[in-house]
PDB file of C-alpha atoms in Angstrom:
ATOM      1  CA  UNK A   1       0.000   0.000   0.000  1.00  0.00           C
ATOM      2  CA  UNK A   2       2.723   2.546   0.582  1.00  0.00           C
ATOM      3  CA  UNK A   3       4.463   1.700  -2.845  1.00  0.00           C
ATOM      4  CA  UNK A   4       0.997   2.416  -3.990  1.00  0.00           C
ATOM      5  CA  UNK A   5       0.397   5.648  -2.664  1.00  0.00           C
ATOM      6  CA  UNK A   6       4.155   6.820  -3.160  1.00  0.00           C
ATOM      7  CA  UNK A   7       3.353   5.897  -7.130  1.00  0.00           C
ATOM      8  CA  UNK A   8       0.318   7.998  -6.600  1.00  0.00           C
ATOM      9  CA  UNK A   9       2.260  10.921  -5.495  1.00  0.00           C
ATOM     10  CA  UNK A  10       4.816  10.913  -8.763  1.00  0.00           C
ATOM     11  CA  UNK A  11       2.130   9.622 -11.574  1.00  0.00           C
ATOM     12  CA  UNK A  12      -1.329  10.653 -10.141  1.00  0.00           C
ATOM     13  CA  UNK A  13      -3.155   8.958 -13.436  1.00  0.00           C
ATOM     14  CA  UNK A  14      -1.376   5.798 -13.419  1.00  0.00           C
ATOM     15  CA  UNK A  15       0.539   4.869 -10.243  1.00  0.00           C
ATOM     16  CA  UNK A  16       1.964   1.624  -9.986  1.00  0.00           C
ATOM     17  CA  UNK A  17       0.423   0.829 -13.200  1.00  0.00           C
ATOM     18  CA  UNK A  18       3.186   2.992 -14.972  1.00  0.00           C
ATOM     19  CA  UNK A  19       6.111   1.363 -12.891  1.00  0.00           C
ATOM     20  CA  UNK A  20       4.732  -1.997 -14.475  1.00  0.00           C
ATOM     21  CA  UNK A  21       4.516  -1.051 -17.969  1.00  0.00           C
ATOM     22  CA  UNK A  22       7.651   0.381 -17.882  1.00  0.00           C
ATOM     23  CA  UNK A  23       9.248  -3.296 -16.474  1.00  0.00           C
ATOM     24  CA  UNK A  24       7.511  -4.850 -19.223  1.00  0.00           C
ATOM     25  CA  UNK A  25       8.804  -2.610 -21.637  1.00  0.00           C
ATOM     26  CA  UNK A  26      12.428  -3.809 -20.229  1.00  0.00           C
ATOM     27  CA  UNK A  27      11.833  -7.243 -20.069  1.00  0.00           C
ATOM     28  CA  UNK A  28      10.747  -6.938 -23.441  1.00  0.00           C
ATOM     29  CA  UNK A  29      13.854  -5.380 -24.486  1.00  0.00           C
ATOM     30  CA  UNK A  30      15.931  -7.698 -22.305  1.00  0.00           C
ATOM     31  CA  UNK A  31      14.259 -10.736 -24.231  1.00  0.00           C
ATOM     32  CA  UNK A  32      14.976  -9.286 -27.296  1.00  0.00           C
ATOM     33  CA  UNK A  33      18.613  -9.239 -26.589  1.00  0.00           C
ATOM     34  CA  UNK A  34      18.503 -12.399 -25.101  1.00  0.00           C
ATOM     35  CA  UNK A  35      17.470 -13.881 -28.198  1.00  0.00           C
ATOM     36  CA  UNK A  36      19.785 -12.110 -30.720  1.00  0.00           C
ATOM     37  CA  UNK A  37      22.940 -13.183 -28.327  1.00  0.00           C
ATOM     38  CA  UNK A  38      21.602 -16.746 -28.461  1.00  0.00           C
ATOM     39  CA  UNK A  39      21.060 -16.795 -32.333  1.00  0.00           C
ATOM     40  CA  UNK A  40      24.228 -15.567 -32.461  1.00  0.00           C
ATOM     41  CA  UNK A  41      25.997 -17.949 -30.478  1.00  0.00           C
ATOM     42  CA  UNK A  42      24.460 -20.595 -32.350  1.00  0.00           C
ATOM     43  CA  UNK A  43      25.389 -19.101 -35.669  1.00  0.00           C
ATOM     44  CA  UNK A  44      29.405 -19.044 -34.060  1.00  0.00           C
ATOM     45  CA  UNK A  45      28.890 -22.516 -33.186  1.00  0.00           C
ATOM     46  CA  UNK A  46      27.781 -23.313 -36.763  1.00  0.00           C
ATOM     47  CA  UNK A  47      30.690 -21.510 -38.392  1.00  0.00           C
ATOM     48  CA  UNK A  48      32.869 -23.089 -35.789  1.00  0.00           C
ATOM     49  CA  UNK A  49      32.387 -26.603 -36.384  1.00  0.00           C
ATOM     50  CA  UNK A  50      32.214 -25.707 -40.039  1.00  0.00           C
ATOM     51  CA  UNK A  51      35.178 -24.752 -39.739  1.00  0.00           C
ATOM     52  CA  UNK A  52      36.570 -27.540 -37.688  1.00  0.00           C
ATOM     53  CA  UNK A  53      35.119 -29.946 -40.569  1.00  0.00           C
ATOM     54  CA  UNK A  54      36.332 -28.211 -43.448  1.00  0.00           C
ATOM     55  CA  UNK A  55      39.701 -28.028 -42.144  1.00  0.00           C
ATOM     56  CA  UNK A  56      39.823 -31.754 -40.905  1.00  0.00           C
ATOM     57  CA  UNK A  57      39.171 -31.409 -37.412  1.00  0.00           C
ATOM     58  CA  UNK A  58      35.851 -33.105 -37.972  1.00  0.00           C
ATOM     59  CA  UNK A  59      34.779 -35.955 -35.436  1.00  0.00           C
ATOM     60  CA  UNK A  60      34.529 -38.885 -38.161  1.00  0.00           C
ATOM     61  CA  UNK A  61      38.519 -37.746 -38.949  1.00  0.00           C
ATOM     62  CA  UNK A  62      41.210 -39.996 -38.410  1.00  0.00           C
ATOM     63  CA  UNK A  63      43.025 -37.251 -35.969  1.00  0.00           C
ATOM     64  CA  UNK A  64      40.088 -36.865 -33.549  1.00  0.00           C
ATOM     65  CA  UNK A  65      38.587 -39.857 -33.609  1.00  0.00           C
ATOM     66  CA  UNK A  66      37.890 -41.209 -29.927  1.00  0.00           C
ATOM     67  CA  UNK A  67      40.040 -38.477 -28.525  1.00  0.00           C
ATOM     68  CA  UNK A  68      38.403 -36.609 -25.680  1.00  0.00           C
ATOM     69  CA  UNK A  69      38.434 -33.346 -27.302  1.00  0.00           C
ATOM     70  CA  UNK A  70      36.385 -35.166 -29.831  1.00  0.00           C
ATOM     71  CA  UNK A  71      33.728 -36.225 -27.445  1.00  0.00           C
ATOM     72  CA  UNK A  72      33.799 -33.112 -26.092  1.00  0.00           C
ATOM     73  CA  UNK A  73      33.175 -30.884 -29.297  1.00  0.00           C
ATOM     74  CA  UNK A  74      30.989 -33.338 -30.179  1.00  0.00           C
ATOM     75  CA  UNK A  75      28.871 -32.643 -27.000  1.00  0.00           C
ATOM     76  CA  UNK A  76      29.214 -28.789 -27.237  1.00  0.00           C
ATOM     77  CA  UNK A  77      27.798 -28.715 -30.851  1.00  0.00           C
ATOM     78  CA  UNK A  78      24.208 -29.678 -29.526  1.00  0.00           C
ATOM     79  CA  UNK A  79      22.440 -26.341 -28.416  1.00  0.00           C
ATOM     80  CA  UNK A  80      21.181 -26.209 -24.849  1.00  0.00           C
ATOM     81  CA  UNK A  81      18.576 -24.128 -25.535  1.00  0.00           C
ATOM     82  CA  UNK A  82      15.073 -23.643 -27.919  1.00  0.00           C
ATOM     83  CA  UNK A  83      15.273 -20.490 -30.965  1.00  0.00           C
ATOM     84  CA  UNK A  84      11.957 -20.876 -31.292  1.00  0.00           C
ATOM     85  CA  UNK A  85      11.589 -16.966 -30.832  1.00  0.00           C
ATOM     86  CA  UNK A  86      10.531 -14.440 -32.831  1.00  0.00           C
ATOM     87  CA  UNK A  87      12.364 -11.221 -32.703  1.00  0.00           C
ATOM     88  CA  UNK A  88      10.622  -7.965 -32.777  1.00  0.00           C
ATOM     89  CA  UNK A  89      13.187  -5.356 -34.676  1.00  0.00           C
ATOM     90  CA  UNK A  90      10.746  -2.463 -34.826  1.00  0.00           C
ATOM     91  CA  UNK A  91      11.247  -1.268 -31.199  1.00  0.00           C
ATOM     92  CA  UNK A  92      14.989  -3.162 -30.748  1.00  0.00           C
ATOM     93  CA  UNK A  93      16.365   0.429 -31.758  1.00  0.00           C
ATOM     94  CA  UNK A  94      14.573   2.211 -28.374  1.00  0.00           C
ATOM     95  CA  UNK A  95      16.424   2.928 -25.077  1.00  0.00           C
ATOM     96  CA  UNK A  96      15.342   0.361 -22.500  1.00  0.00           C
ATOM     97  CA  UNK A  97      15.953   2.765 -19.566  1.00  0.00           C
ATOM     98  CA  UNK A  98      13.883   5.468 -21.054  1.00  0.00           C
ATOM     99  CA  UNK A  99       9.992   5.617 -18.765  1.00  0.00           C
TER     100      UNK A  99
END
């Protein structure tokens, strides 16, 4: 109740409704980012073991194979997480601090 009322004193119209929609508006923005950081890890990853294969360092190659840096790049190259997201350009451009 005291959050409340001081919300009341600084935005008479919209109290702590303002303080909300301004968090959303972050978290928004935050999940934006989130996003593009994790497409773009993926895409490293991709270009990484790409890169790793094209230049022989491939798990089926005769260098790597059964090796434990094998195992492990094999076991890195899975993602650990879901890009089923769609990301919402139009307001990526905005200042997430701004109220």
């Amino acid at each position: 109740m005291v959050y409340e009322a001081n919300a009341r004193v600084r935005d008479p119209v919209y109290g702590c409704v303002g303080a909300i929609s301004s968090l959303q508006q972050q978290i928004d923005a935050l999940q934006t980012q989130l996003a593009m950081a994790q497409a773009e890890v993926v895409h490293l990853r991709v270009r990484q073991t790409a890169s790793f294969s094209h230049h022989g360092f491939g798990p089926g190659s005769p260098s790597n194979s059964g090796s434990p840096s094998s195992k492990l790049m094999g076991s890195q190259a899975k993602p650990i997480f879901d890009m089923d997201m769609v990301v919402d350009h139009a307001s990526f451009g905005e200042s997430m601090w701004s109220c």
